[in-house]
PDB file of C-alpha atoms and ligand atoms in Angstrom:
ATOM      1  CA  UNK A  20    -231.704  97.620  42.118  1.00 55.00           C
ATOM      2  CA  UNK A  21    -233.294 100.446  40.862  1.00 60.00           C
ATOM      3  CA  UNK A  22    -235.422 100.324  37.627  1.00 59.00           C
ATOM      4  CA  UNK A  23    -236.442 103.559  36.015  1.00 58.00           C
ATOM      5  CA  UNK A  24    -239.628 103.272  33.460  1.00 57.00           C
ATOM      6  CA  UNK A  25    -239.376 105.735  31.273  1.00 57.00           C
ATOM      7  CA  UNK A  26    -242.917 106.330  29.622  1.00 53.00           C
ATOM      8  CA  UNK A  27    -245.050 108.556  27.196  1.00 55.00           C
ATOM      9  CA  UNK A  28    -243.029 107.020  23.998  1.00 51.00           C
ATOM     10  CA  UNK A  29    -245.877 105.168  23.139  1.00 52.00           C
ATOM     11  CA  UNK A  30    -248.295 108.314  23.734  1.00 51.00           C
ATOM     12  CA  UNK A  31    -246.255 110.043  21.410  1.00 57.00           C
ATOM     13  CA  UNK A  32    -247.175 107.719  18.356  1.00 71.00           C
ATOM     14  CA  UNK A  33    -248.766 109.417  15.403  1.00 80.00           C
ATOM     15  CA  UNK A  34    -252.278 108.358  13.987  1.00 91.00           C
ATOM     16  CA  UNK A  35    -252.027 107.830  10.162  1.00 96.00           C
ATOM     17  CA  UNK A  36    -255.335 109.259   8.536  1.00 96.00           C
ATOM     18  CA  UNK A  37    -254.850 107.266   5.612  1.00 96.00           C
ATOM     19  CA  UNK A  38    -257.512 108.633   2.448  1.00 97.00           C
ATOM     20  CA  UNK A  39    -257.081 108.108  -1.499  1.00 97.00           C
ATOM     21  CA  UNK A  40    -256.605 110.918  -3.790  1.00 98.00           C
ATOM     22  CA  UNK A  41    -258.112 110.245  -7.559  1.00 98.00           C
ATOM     23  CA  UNK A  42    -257.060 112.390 -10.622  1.00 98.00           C
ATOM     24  CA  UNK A  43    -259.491 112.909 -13.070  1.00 98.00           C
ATOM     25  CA  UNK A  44    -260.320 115.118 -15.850  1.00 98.00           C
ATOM     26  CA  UNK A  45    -263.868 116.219 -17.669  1.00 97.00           C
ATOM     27  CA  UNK A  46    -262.336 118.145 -20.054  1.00 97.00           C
ATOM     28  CA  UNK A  47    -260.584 115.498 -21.872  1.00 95.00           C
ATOM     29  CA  UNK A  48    -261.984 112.407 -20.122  1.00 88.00           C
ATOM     30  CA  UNK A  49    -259.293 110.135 -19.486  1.00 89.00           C
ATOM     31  CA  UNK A  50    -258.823 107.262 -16.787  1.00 95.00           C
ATOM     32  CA  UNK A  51    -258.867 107.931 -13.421  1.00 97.00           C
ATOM     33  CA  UNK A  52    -255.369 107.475 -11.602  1.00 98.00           C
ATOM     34  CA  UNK A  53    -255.723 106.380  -7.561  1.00 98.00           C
ATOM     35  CA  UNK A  54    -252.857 107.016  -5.200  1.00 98.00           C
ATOM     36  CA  UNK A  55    -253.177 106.238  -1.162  1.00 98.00           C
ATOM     37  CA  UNK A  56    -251.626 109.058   1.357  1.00 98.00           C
ATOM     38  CA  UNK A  57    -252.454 109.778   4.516  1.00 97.00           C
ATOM     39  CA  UNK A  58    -252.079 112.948   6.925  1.00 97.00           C
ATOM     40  CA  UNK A  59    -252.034 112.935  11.087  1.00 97.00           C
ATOM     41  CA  UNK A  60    -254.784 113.060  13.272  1.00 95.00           C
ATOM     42  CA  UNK A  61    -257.163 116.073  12.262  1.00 96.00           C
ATOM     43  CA  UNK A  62    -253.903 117.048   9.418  1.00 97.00           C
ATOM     44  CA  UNK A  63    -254.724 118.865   6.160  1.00 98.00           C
ATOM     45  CA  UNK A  64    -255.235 117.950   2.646  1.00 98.00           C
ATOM     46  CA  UNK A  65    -252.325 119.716   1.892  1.00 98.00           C
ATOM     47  CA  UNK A  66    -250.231 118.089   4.007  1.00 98.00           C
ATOM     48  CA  UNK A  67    -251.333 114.301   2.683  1.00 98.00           C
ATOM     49  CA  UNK A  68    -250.397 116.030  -1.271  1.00 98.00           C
ATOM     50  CA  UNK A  69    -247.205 116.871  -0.050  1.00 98.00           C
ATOM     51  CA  UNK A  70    -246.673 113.531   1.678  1.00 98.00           C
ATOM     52  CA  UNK A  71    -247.829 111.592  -2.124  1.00 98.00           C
ATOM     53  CA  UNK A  72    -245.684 113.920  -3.833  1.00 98.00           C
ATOM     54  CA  UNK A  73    -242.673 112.739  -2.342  1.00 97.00           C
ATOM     55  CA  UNK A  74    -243.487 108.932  -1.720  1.00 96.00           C
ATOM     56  CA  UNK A  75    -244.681 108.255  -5.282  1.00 96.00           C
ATOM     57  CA  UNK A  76    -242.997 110.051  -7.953  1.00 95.00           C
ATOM     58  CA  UNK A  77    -245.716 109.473 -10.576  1.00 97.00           C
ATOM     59  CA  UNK A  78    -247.666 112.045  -8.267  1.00 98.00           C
ATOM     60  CA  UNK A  79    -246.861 116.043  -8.262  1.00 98.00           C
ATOM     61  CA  UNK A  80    -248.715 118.740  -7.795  1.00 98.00           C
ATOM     62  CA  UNK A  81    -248.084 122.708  -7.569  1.00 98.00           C
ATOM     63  CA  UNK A  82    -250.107 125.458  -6.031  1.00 98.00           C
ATOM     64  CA  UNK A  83    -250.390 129.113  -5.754  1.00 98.00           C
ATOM     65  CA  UNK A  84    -250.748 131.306  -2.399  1.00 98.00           C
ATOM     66  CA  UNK A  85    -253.766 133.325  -2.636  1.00 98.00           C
ATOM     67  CA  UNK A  86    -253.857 136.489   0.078  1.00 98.00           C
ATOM     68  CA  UNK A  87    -257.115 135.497   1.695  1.00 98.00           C
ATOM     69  CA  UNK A  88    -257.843 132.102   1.176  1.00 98.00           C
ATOM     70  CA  UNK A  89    -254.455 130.682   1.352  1.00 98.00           C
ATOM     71  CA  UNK A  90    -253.188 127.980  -1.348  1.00 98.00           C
ATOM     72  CA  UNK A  91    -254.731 127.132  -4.752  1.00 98.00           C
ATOM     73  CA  UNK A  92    -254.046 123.983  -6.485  1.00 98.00           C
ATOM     74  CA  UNK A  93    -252.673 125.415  -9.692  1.00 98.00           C
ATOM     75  CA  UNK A  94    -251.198 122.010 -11.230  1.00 98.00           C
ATOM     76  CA  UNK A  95    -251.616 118.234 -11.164  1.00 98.00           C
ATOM     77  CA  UNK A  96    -249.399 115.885 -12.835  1.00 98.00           C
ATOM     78  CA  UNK A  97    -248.084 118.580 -14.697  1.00 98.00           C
ATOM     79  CA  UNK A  98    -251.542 119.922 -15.810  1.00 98.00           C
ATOM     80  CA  UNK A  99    -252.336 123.335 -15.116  1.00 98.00           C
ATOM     81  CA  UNK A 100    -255.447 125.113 -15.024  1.00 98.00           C
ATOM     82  CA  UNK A 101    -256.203 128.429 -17.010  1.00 98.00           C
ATOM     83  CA  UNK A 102    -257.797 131.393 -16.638  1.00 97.00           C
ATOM     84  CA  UNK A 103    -258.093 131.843 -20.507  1.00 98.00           C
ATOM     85  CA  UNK A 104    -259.605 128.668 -20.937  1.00 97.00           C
ATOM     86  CA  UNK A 105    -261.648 128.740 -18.110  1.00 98.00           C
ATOM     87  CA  UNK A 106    -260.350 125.620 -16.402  1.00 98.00           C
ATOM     88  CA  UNK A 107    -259.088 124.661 -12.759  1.00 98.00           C
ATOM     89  CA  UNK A 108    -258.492 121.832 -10.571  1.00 98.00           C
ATOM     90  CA  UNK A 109    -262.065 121.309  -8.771  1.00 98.00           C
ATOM     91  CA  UNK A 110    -262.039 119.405  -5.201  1.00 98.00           C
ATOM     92  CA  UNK A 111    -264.193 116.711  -4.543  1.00 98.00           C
ATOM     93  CA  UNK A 112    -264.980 114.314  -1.787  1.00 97.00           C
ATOM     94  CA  UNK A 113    -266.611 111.030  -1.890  1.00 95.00           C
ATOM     95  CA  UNK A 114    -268.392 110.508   1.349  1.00 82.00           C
ATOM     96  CA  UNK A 115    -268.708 106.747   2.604  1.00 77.00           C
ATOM     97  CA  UNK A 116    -272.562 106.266   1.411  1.00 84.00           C
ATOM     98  CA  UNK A 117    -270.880 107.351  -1.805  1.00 91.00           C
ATOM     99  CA  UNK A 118    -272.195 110.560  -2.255  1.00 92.00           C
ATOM    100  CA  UNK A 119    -269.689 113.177  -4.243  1.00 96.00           C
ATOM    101  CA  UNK A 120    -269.246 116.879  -2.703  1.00 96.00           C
ATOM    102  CA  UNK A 121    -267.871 119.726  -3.632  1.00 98.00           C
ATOM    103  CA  UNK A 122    -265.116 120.766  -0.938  1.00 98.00           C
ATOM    104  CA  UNK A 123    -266.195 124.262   0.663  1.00 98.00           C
ATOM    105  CA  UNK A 124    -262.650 125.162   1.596  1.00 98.00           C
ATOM    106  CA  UNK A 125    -259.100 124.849  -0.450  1.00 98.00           C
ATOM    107  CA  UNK A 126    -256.372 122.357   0.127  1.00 98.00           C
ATOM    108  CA  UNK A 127    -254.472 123.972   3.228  1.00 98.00           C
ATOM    109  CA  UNK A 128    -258.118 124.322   4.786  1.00 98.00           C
ATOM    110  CA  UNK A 129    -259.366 121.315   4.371  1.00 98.00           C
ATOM    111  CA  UNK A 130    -259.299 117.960   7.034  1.00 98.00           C
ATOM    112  CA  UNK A 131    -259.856 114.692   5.544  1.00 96.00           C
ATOM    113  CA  UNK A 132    -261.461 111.814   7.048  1.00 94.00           C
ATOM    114  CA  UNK A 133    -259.999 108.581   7.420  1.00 94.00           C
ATOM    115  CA  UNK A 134    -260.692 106.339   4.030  1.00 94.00           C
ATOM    116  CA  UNK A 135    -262.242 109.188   2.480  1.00 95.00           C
ATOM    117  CA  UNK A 136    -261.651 109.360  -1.254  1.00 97.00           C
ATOM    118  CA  UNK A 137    -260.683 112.955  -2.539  1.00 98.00           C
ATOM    119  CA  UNK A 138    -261.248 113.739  -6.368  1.00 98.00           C
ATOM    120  CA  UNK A 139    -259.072 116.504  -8.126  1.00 98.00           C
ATOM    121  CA  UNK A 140    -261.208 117.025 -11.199  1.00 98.00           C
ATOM    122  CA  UNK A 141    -259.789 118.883 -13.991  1.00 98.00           C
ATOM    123  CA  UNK A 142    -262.791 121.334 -15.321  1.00 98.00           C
ATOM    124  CA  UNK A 143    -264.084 124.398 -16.714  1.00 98.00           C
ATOM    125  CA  UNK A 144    -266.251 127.115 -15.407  1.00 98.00           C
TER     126      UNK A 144
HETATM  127  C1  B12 B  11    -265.224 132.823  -8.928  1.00 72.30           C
HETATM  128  C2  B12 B  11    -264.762 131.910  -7.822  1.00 72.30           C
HETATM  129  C3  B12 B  11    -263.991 130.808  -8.189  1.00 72.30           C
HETATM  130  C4  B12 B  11    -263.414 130.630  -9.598  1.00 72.30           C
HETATM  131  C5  B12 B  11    -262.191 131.620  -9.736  1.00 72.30           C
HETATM  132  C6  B12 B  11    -261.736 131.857 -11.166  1.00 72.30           C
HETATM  133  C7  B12 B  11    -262.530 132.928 -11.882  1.00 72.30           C
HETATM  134  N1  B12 B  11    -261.871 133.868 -12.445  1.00 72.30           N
HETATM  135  O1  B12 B  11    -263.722 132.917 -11.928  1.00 72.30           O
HETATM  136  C8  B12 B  11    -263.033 129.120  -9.592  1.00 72.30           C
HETATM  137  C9  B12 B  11    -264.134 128.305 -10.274  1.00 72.30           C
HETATM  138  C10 B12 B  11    -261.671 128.756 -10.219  1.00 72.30           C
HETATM  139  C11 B12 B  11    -263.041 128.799  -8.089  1.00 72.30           C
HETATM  140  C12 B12 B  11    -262.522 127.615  -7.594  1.00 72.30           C
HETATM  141  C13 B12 B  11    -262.644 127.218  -6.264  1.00 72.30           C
HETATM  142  N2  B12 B  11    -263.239 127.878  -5.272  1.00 72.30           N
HETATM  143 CO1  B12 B  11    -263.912 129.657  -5.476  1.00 72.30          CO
HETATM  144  N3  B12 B  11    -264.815 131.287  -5.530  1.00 72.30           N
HETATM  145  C14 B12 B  11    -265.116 132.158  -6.473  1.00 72.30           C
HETATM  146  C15 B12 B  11    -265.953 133.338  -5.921  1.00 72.30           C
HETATM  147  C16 B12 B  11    -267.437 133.051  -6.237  1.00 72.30           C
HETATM  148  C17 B12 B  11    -265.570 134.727  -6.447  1.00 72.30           C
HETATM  149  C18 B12 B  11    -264.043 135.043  -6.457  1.00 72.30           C
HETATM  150  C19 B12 B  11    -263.798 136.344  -7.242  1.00 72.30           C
HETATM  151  O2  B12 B  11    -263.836 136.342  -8.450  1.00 72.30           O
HETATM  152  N4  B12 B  11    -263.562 137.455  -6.524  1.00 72.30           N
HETATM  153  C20 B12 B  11    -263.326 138.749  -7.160  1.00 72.30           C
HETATM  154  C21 B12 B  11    -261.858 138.944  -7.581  1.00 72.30           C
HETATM  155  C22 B12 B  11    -261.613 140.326  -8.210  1.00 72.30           C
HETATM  156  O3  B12 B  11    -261.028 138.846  -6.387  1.00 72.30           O
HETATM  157  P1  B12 B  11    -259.729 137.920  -6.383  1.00 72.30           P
HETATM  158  O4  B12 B  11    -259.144 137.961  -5.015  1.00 72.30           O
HETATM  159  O5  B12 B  11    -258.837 138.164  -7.519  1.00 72.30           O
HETATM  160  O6  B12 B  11    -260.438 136.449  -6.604  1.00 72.30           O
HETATM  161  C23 B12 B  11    -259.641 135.304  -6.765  1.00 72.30           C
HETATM  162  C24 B12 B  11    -259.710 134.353  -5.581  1.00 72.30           C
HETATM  163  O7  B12 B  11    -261.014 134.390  -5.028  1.00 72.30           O
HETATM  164  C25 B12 B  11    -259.393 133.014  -6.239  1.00 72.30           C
HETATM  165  N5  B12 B  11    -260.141 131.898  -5.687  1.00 72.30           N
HETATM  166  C26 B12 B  11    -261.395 131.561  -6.001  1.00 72.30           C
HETATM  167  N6  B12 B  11    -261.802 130.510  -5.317  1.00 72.30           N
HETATM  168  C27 B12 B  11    -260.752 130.160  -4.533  1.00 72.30           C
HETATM  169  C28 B12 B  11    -260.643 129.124  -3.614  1.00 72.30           C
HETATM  170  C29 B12 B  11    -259.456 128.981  -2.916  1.00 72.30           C
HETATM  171  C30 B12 B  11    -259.358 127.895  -1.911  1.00 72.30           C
HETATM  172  C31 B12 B  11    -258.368 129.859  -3.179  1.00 72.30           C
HETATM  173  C32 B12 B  11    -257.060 129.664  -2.465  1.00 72.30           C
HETATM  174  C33 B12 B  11    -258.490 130.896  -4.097  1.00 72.30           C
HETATM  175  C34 B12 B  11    -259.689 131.039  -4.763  1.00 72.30           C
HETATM  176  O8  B12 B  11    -259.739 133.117  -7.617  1.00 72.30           O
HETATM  177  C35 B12 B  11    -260.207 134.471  -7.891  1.00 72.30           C
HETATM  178  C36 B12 B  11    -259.771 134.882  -9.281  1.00 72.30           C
HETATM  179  O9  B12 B  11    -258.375 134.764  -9.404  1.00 72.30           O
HETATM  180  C37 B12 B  11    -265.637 133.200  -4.388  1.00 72.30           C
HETATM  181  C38 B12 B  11    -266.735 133.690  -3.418  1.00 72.30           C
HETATM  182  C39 B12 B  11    -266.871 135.207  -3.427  1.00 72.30           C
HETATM  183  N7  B12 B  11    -268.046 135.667  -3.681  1.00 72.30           N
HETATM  184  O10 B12 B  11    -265.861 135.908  -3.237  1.00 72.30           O
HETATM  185  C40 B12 B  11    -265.412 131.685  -4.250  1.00 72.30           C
HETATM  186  C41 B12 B  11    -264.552 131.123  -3.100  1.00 72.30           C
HETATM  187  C42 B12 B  11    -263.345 132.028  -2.892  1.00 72.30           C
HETATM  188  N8  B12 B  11    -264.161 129.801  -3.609  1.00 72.30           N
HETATM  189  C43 B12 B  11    -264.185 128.921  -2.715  1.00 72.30           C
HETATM  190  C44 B12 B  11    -263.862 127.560  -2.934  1.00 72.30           C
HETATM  191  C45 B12 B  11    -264.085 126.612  -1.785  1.00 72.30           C
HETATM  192  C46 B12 B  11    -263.346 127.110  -4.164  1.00 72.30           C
HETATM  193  C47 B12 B  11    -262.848 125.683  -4.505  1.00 72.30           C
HETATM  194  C48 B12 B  11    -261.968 125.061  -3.433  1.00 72.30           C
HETATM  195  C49 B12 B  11    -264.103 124.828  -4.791  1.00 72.30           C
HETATM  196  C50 B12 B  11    -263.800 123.357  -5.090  1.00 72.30           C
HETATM  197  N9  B12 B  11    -264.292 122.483  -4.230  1.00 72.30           N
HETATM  198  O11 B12 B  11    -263.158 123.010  -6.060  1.00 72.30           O
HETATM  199  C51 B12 B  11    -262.090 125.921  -5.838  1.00 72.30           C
HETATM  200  C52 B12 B  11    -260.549 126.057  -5.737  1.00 72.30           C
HETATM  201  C53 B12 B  11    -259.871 124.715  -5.970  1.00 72.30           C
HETATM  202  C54 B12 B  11    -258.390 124.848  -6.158  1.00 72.30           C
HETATM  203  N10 B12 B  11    -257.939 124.591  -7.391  1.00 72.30           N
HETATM  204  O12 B12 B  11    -257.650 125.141  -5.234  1.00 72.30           O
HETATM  205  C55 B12 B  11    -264.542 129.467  -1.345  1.00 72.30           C
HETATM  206  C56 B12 B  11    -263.270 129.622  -0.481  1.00 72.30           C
HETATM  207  C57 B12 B  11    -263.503 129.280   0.963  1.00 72.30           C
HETATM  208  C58 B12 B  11    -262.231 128.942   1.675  1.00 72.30           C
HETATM  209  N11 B12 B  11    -262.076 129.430   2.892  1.00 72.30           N
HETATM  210  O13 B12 B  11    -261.374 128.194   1.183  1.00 72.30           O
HETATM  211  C59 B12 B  11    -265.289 130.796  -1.746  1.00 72.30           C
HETATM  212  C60 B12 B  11    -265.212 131.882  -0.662  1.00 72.30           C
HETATM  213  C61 B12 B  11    -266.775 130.414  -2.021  1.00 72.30           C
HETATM  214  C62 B12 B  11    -267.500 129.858  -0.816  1.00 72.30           C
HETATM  215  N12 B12 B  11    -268.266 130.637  -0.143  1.00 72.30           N
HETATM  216  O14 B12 B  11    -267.403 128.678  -0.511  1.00 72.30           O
HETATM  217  N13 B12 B  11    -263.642 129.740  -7.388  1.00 72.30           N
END
């Protein structure tokens, strides 16, 4: 009898890239909320929001499409930034030594690392 192996499924299987996203806010400090996402292998931060925004519905988020640097993060949890108060949604990264960054790129730009904690800060400039 003849026995045909059919393989690559298990090649197909997706990495999880699982990081945390924390809300916070220095304009009216307030406790930090945590949430856990995760993109694909080498997947953008974008892509893990959009994932938390539909898995946890205490998370939500809205953004707007700039014309050269793609999407802005506009709203979190129903907070949005100003441009007559001067605020926005800052991004932040916690590397593993525990050293905070600023993010050089926006959230459809940016790749997260795996167990890397990203802060949205709510701020002023
Ligand atoms: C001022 C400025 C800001 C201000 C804009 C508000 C204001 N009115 O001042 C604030 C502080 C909000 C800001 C925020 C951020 N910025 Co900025 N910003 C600039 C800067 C210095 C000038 C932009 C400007 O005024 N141009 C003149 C006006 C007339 O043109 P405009 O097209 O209308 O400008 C708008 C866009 O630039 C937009 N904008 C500004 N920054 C960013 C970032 C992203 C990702 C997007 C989509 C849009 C955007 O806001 C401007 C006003 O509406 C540029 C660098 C430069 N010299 O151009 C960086 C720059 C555009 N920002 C950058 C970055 C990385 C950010 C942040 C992601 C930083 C962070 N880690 O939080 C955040 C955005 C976070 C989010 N919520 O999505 C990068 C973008 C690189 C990239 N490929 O993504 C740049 C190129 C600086 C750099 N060299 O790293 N920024």
């Amino acid at each position: 009898m003849e026995v045909l192996l059919v393989s690559g499924i298990s090649d197909a299987e997706e990495t999880h890239i699982p990081f945390s996203v924390v809300v916070t806010n220095s304009v009216t400090p307030c406790d930090p909320k945590t949430y856990s996402t995760y993109v694909l292998e080498r997947g953008i931060l974008l892509g893990g929001l959009r994932r938390l925004q539909d898995c946890d519905k205490d998370f939500m988020f809205t953004y707007t499409e700039d014309p050269n640097y793609g999407p802005f993060l506009q709203s979190v949890n129903g907070l949005a930034g100003n441009p007559e108060k001067h605020t926005y949604w800052e991004l932040l990264g916690k590397k593993p030594n525990g050293q905070i960054i600023r993010l050089d790129v926006g959230i459809g730009c940016y790749i997260p690392s795996a167990n890397e904690e990203i802060i949205l800060n709510y701020t002023k400039y």
